[in-house]
Amino acid sequence: MYIKGDFHIHSSESDGALKPGEIVLLAKERNIDIISLTDHNTVKGNKQAIVVGNIHGVKVIPGIELSTRYHRNQVHILG
Ligand SMILES: [Zn+2]
């Protein structure tokens, strides 16, 4: 069972500061045991996050944040 999670995280593959693997290590340090990497319009960081997560015992759910529009409003959808 997972205790603590964060399911909306951006890495340096979009507008975040840390590389995907660094995010996993930070999650481990903060006792977060399940995360989802949700970079803007890319899944490029998911593979690295999953590999590092498997080594360090942090479950990584592959994710994305899609930018789109609904009528004239900008909408971001987490997947
Ligand atoms: Zn976001």
mmCIF file of C-alpha atoms and ligand atoms in Angstrom:
data_model
loop_
_atom_site.group_PDB
_atom_site.id
_atom_site.type_symbol
_atom_site.label_atom_id
_atom_site.label_comp_id
_atom_site.label_asym_id
_atom_site.label_seq_id
_atom_site.Cartn_x
_atom_site.Cartn_y
_atom_site.Cartn_z
ATOM 1 C CA MET A 1 0.000 0.000 0.000
ATOM 2 C CA TYR A 2 1.181 3.481 -0.800
ATOM 3 C CA ILE A 3 1.069 6.102 1.930
ATOM 4 C CA LYS A 4 1.966 9.452 0.383
ATOM 5 C CA GLY A 5 1.772 10.604 -3.254
ATOM 6 C CA ASP A 6 2.131 13.556 -5.587
ATOM 7 C CA PHE A 7 0.423 13.261 -8.970
ATOM 8 C CA HIS A 8 1.155 16.619 -10.575
ATOM 9 C CA ILE A 9 4.896 17.159 -11.054
ATOM 10 C CA HIS A 10 6.852 18.970 -13.771
ATOM 11 C CA SER A 11 10.475 18.153 -14.565
ATOM 12 C CA SER A 12 13.129 19.915 -16.646
ATOM 13 C CA GLU A 13 11.566 18.189 -19.680
ATOM 14 C CA SER A 14 8.960 21.008 -19.514
ATOM 15 C CA ASP A 15 8.987 23.921 -17.075
ATOM 16 C CA GLY A 16 10.317 22.238 -13.920
ATOM 17 C CA ALA A 17 13.758 22.723 -12.390
ATOM 18 C CA LEU A 18 14.828 19.126 -11.660
ATOM 19 C CA LYS A 19 15.569 16.239 -13.995
ATOM 20 C CA PRO A 20 13.093 13.327 -13.790
ATOM 21 C CA GLY A 21 15.526 11.143 -11.845
ATOM 22 C CA GLU A 22 16.249 13.960 -9.402
ATOM 23 C CA ILE A 23 12.520 14.308 -8.746
ATOM 24 C CA VAL A 24 12.309 10.638 -7.834
ATOM 25 C CA LEU A 25 15.223 11.001 -5.414
ATOM 26 C CA LEU A 26 13.615 14.079 -3.847
ATOM 27 C CA ALA A 27 10.348 12.146 -3.476
ATOM 28 C CA LYS A 28 12.227 9.339 -1.726
ATOM 29 C CA GLU A 29 13.915 11.853 0.585
ATOM 30 C CA ARG A 30 10.487 13.294 1.493
ATOM 31 C CA ASN A 31 8.943 9.838 2.075
ATOM 32 C CA ILE A 32 6.672 10.122 -0.951
ATOM 33 C CA ASP A 33 6.271 6.582 -2.238
ATOM 34 C CA ILE A 34 4.174 7.118 -5.384
ATOM 35 C CA ILE A 35 4.368 9.930 -7.949
ATOM 36 C CA SER A 36 3.226 10.821 -11.429
ATOM 37 C CA LEU A 37 5.428 12.910 -13.717
ATOM 38 C CA THR A 38 3.089 15.197 -15.665
ATOM 39 C CA ASP A 39 5.229 17.392 -17.886
ATOM 40 C CA HIS A 40 3.595 19.771 -20.353
ATOM 41 C CA ASN A 41 2.916 18.044 -23.661
ATOM 42 C CA THR A 42 5.670 15.460 -23.396
ATOM 43 C CA VAL A 43 6.288 12.030 -21.903
ATOM 44 C CA LYS A 44 10.060 12.190 -22.472
ATOM 45 C CA GLY A 45 10.927 12.118 -18.756
ATOM 46 C CA ASN A 46 8.765 9.167 -17.791
ATOM 47 C CA LYS A 47 11.248 6.434 -18.744
ATOM 48 C CA GLN A 48 14.071 7.912 -16.627
ATOM 49 C CA ALA A 49 11.700 8.486 -13.701
ATOM 50 C CA ILE A 50 10.430 4.892 -13.844
ATOM 51 C CA VAL A 51 13.958 3.437 -14.001
ATOM 52 C CA VAL A 52 15.159 5.518 -11.037
ATOM 53 C CA GLY A 53 11.908 4.810 -9.192
ATOM 54 C CA ASN A 54 12.372 1.057 -9.610
ATOM 55 C CA ILE A 55 15.877 1.315 -8.130
ATOM 56 C CA HIS A 56 14.832 3.467 -5.169
ATOM 57 C CA GLY A 57 11.398 2.045 -4.369
ATOM 58 C CA VAL A 58 9.249 4.936 -5.607
ATOM 59 C CA LYS A 59 6.313 3.942 -7.806
ATOM 60 C CA VAL A 60 6.117 6.181 -10.897
ATOM 61 C CA ILE A 61 2.877 6.406 -12.860
ATOM 62 C CA PRO A 62 3.610 7.723 -16.371
ATOM 63 C CA GLY A 63 1.709 10.949 -16.965
ATOM 64 C CA ILE A 64 1.345 14.075 -19.076
ATOM 65 C CA GLU A 65 -0.313 17.500 -18.920
ATOM 66 C CA LEU A 66 -1.900 18.296 -22.264
ATOM 67 C CA SER A 67 -2.462 21.915 -23.264
ATOM 68 C CA THR A 68 -5.637 22.468 -25.223
ATOM 69 C CA ARG A 69 -8.482 24.932 -25.620
ATOM 70 C CA TYR A 70 -12.175 24.787 -24.823
ATOM 71 C CA HIS A 71 -14.023 27.557 -26.597
ATOM 72 C CA ARG A 72 -11.626 30.461 -26.049
ATOM 73 C CA ASN A 73 -10.208 29.244 -22.756
ATOM 74 C CA GLN A 74 -6.869 27.532 -22.355
ATOM 75 C CA VAL A 75 -7.329 24.183 -20.584
ATOM 76 C CA HIS A 76 -4.683 21.854 -19.159
ATOM 77 C CA ILE A 77 -5.675 18.212 -18.830
ATOM 78 C CA LEU A 78 -3.789 15.789 -16.619
ATOM 79 C CA GLY A 79 -3.550 12.263 -17.930
HETATM 80 ZN ZN ZN B 1 0.980 21.426 -14.297
#
